PDB file of C-alpha atoms in Angstrom:
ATOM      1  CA  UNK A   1      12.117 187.690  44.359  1.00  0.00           C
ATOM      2  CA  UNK A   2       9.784 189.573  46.783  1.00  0.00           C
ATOM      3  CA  UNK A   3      12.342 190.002  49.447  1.00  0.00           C
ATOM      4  CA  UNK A   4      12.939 192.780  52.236  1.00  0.00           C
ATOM      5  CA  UNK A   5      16.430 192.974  50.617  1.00  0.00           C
ATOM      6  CA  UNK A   6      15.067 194.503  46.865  1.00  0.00           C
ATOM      7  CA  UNK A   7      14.369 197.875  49.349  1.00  0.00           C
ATOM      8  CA  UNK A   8      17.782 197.726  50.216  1.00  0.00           C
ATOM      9  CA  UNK A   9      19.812 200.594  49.487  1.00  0.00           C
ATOM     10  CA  UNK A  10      23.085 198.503  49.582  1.00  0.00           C
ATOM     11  CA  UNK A  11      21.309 196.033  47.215  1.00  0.00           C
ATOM     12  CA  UNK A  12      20.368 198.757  45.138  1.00  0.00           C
ATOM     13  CA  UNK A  13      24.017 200.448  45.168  1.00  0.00           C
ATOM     14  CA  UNK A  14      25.207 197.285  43.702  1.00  0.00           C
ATOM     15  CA  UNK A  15      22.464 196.662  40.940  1.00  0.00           C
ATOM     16  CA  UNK A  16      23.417 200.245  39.767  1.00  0.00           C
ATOM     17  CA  UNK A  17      27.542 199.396  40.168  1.00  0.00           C
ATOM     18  CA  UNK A  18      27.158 196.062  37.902  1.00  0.00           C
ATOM     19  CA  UNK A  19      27.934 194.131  40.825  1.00  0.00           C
ATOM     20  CA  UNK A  20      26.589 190.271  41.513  1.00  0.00           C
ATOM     21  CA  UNK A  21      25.777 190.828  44.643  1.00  0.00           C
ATOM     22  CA  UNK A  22      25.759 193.414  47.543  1.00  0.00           C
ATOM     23  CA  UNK A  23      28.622 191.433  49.579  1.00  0.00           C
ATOM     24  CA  UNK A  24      31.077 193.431  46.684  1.00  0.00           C
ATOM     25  CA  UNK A  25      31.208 196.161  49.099  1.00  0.00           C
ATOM     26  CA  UNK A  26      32.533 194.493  52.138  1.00  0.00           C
ATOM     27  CA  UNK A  27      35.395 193.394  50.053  1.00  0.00           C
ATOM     28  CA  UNK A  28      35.981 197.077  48.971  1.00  0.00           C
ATOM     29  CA  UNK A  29      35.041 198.424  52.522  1.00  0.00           C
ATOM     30  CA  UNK A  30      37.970 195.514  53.751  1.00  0.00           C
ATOM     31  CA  UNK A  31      40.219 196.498  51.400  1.00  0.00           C
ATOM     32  CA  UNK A  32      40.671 200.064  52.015  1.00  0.00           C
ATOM     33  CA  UNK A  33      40.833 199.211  55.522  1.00  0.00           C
ATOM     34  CA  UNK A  34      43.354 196.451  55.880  1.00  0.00           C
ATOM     35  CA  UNK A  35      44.915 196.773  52.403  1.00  0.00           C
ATOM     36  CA  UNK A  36      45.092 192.901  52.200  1.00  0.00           C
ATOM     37  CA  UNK A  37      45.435 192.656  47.917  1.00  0.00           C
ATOM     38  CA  UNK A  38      48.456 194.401  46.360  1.00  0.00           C
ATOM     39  CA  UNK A  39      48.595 195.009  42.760  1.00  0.00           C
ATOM     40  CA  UNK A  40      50.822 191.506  41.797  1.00  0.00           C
ATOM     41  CA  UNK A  41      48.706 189.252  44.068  1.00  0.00           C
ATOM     42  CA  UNK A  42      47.274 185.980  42.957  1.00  0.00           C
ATOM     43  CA  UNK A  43      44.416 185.173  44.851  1.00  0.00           C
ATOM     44  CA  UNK A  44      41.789 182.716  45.214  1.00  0.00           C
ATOM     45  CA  UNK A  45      38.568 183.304  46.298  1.00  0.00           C
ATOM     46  CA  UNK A  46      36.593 180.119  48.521  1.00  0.00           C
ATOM     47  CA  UNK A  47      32.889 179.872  47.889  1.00  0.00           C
ATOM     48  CA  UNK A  48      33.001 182.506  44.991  1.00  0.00           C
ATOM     49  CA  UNK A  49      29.904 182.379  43.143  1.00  0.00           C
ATOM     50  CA  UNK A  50      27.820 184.429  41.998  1.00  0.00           C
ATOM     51  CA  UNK A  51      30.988 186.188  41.445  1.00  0.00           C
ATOM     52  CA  UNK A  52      31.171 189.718  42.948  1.00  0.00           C
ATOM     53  CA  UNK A  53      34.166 189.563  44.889  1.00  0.00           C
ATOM     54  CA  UNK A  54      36.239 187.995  41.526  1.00  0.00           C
ATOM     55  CA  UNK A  55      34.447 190.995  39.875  1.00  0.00           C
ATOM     56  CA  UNK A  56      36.008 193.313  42.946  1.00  0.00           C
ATOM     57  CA  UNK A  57      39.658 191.802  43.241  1.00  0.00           C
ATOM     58  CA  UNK A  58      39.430 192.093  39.222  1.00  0.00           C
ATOM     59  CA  UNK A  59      39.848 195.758  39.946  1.00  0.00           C
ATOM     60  CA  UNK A  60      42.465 195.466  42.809  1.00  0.00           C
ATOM     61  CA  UNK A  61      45.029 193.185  41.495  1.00  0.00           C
ATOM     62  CA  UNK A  62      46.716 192.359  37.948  1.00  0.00           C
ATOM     63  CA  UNK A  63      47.737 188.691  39.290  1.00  0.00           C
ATOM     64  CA  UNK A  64      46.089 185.612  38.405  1.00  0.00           C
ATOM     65  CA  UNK A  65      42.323 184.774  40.152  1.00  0.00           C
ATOM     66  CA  UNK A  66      40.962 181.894  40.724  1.00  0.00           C
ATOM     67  CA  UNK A  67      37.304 181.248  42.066  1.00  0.00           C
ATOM     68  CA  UNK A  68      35.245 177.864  43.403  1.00  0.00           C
ATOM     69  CA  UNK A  69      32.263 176.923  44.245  1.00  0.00           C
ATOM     70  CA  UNK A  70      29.676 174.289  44.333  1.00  0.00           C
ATOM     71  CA  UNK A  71      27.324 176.034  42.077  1.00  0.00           C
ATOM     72  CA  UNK A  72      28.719 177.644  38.255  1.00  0.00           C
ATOM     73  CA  UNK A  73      30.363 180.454  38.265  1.00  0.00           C
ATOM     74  CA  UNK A  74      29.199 182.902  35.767  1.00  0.00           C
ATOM     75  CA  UNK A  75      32.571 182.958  33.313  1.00  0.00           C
ATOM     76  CA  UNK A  76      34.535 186.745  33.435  1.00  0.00           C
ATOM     77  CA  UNK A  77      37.828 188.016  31.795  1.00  0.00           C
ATOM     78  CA  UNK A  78      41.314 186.751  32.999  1.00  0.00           C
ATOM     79  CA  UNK A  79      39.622 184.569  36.217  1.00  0.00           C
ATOM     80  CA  UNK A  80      39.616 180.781  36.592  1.00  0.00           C
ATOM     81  CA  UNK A  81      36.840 179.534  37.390  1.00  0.00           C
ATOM     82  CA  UNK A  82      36.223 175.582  39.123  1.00  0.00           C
ATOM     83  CA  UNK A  83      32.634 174.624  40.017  1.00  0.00           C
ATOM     84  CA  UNK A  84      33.122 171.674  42.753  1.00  0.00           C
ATOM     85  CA  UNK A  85      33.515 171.619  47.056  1.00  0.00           C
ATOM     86  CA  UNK A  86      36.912 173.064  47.840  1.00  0.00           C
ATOM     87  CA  UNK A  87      36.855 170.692  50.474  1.00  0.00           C
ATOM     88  CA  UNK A  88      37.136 167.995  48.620  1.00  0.00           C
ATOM     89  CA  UNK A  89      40.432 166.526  47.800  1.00  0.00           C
ATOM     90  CA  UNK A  90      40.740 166.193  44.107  1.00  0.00           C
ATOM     91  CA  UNK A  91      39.180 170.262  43.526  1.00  0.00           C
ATOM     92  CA  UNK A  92      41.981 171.131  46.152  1.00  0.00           C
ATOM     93  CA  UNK A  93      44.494 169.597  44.036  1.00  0.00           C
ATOM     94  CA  UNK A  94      43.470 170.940  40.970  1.00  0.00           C
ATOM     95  CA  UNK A  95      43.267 174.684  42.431  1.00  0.00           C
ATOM     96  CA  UNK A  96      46.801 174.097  43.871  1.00  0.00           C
ATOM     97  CA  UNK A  97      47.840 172.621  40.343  1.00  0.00           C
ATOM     98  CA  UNK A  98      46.332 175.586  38.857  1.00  0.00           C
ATOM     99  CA  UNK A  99      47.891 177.796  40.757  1.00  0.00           C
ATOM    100  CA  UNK A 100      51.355 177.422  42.255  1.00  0.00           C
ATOM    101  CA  UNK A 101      51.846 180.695  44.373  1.00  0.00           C
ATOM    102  CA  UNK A 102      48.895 182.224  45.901  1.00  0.00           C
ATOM    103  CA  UNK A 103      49.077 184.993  48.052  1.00  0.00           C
ATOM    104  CA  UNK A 104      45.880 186.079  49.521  1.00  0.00           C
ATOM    105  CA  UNK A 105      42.890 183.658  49.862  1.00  0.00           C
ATOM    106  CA  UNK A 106      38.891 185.063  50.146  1.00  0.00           C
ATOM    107  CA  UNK A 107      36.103 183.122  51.548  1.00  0.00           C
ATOM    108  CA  UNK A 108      32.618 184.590  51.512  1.00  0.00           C
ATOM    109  CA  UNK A 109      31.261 181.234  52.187  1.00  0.00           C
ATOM    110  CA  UNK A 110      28.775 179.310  54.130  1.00  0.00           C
ATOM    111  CA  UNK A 111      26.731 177.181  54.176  1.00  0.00           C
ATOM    112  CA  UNK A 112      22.934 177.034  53.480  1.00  0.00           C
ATOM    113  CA  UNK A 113      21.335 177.857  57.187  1.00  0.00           C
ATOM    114  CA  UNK A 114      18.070 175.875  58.721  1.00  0.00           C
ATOM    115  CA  UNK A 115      17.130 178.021  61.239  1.00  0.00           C
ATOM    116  CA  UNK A 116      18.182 176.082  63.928  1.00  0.00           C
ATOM    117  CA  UNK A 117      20.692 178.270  65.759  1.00  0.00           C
ATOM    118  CA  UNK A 118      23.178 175.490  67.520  1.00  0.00           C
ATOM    119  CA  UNK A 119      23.062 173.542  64.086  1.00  0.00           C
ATOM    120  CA  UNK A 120      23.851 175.953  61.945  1.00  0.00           C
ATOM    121  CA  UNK A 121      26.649 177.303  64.163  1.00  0.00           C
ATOM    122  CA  UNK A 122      28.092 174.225  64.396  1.00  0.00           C
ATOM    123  CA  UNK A 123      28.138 173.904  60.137  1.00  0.00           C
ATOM    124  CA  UNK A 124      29.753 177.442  60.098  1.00  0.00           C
ATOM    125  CA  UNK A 125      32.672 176.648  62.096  1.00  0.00           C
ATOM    126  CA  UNK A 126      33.501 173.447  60.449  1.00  0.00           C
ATOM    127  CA  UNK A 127      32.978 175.300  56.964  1.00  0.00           C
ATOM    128  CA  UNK A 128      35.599 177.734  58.305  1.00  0.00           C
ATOM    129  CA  UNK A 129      37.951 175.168  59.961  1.00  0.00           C
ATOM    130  CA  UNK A 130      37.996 173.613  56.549  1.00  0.00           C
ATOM    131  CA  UNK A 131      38.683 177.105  54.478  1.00  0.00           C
ATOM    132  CA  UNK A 132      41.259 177.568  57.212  1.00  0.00           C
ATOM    133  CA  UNK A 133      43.242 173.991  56.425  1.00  0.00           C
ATOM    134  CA  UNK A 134      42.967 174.682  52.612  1.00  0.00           C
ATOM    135  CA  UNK A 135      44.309 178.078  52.752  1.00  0.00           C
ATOM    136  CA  UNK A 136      47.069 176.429  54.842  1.00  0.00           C
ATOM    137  CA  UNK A 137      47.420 174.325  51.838  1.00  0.00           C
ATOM    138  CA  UNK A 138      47.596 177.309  49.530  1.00  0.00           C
ATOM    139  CA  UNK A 139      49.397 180.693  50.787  1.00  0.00           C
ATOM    140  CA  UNK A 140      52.897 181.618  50.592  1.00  0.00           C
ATOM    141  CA  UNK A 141      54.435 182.738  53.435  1.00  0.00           C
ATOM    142  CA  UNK A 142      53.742 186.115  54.142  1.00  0.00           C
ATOM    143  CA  UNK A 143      50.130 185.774  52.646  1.00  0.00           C
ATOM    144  CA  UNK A 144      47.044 187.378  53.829  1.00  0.00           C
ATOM    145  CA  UNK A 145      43.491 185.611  54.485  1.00  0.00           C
ATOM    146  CA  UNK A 146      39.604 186.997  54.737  1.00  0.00           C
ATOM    147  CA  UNK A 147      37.066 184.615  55.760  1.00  0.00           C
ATOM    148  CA  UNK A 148      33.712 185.498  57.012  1.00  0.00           C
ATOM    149  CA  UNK A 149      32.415 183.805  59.973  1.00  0.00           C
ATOM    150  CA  UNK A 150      29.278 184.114  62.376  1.00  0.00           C
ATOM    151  CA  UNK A 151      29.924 184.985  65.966  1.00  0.00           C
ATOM    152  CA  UNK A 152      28.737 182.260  68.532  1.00  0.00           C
ATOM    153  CA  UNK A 153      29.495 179.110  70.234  1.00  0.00           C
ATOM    154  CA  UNK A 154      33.023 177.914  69.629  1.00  0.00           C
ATOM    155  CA  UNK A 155      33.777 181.564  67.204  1.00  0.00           C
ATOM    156  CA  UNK A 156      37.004 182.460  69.756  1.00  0.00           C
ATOM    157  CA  UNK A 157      38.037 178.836  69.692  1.00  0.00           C
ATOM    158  CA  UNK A 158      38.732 179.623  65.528  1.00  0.00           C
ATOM    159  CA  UNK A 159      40.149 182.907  65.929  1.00  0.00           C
ATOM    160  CA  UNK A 160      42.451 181.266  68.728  1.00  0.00           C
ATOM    161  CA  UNK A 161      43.217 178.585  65.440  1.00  0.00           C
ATOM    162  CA  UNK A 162      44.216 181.598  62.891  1.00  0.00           C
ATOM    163  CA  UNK A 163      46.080 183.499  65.330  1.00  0.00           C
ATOM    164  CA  UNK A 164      48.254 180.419  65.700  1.00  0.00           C
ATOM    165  CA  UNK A 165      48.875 180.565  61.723  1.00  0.00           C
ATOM    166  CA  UNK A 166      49.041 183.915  61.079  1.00  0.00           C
ATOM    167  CA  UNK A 167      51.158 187.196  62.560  1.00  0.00           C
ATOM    168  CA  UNK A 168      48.145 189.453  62.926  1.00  0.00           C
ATOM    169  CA  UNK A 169      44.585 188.656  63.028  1.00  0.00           C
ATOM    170  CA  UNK A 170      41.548 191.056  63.413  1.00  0.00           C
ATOM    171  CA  UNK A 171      37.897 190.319  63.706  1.00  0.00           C
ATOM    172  CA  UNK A 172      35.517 193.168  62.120  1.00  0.00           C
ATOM    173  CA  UNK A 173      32.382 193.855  60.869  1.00  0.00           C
ATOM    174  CA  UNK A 174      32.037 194.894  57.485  1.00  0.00           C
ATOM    175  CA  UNK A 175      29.835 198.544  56.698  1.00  0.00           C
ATOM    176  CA  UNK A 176      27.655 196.726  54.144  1.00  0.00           C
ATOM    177  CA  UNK A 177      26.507 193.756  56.975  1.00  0.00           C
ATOM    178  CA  UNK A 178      23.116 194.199  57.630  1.00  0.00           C
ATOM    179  CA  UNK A 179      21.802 195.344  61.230  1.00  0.00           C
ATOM    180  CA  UNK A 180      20.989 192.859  63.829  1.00  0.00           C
ATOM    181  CA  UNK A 181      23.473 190.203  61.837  1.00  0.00           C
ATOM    182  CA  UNK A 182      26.529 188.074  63.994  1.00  0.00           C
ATOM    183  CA  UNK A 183      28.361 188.491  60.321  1.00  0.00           C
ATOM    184  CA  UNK A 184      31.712 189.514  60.914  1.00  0.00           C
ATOM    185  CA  UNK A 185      35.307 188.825  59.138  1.00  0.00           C
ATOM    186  CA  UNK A 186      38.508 187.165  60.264  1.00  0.00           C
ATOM    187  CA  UNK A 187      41.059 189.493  58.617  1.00  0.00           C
ATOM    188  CA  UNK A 188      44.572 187.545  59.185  1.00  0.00           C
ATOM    189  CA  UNK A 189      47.787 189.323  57.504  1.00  0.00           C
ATOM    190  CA  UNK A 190      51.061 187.510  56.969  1.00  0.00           C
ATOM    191  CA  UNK A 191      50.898 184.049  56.906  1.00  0.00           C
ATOM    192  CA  UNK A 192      53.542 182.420  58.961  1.00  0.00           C
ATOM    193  CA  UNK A 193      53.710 179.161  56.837  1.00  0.00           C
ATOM    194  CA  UNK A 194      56.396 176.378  56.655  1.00  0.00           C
ATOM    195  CA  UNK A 195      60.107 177.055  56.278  1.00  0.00           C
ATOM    196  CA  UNK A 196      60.915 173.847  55.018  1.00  0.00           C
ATOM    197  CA  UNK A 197      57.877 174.567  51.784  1.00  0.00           C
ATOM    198  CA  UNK A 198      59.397 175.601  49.008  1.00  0.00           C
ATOM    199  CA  UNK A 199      56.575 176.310  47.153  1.00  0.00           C
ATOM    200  CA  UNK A 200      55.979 179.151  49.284  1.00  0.00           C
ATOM    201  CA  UNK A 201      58.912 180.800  48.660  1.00  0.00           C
ATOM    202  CA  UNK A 202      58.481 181.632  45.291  1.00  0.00           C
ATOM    203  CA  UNK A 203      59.694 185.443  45.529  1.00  0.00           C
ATOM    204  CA  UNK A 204      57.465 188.258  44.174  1.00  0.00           C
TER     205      UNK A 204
END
């Protein structure tokens, strides 16, 4: 593929590392900064493939991982993998079957972009809104969420929406986000959940 990116030294970095993709970084970069995965966490990861940021939390955590997305999922060691729209009610209820306590969810996700700025906005946020309901679904109390977004029309009105489900909630850019981009990351630590949801409070 002829694109600017090859020259990339990011790109590069990540070709050299093993990595599937350059985006491994901002999870490592996010990581170190928030400390959002603990060493017994089950997480899932939300619009996973081609798999880097499985192949990062691989390193971070000894819990269970489970990743999904529309398109394969190139298989690796201890993950789960689903290919399917995590939107979609029977993949959410085979993730949650799959896995009973999560405590950190990942999205990397969106969706494909036309160009047309209002449009594509619009798909963003209601890709995100959705991620946001499903992790709902998902976490244990206590739990941690990263989702990346794209700042724009209606981007405080979802922040506004985590920071009613979640103690703390940060918006940052990540060091590997290329210049000139609105990429940035919702980083929202300890979920405030249901009381009455037992499945969510499955102790450590």
């Amino acid at each position: 593929m002829g694109s600017q990116w090859t020259k990339d030294k990011i790109y590069k970095k990540s070709v050299r590392d093993g990595y599937r993709a350059r985006s491994a970084y901002k999870l490592i970069d996010i990581n170190e900064r928030f400390n959002i995965v603990r060493r017994s966490d089950n997480v899932v990861d939300l619009g996973a493939a081609p798999g880097s940021w499985l192949q990062v939390l691989r390193t971070m955590t000894e819990g269970q991982l489970l990743g999904v997305d529309l398109n394969p999922i190139v298989p690796m060691e201890n993950v789960i993998t689903v290919t399917g729209d995590f939107t979609a009610p029977d993949i959410q209820q085979k993730i949650l079957e799959l896995m009973p306590l999560v405590n950190v969810v990942v999205c990397d996700a969106s969706p494909h972009l036309s160009g047309a700025k209002a449009y594509d906005q619009a798909r963003v946020m209601a890709l995100n809104e959705d991620a946001l309901r499903f992790t709902e679904k998902l976490l244990k109390q206590g739990g941690n969420f990263v989702m990346k977004s794209f700042q724009g029309v209606d981007f405080n009105e979802l922040v506004d929406l985590v920071k009613e489900r979640f103690y703390s909630v940060r918006v940052i850019r990540a060091t590997a986000t290329r210049r000139g981009s609105t990429e940035c990351y919702i980083i929202a630590k300890n979920f405030i959940g249901d009381a009455d949801d037992d499945r969510k409070q499955i102790s450590e």
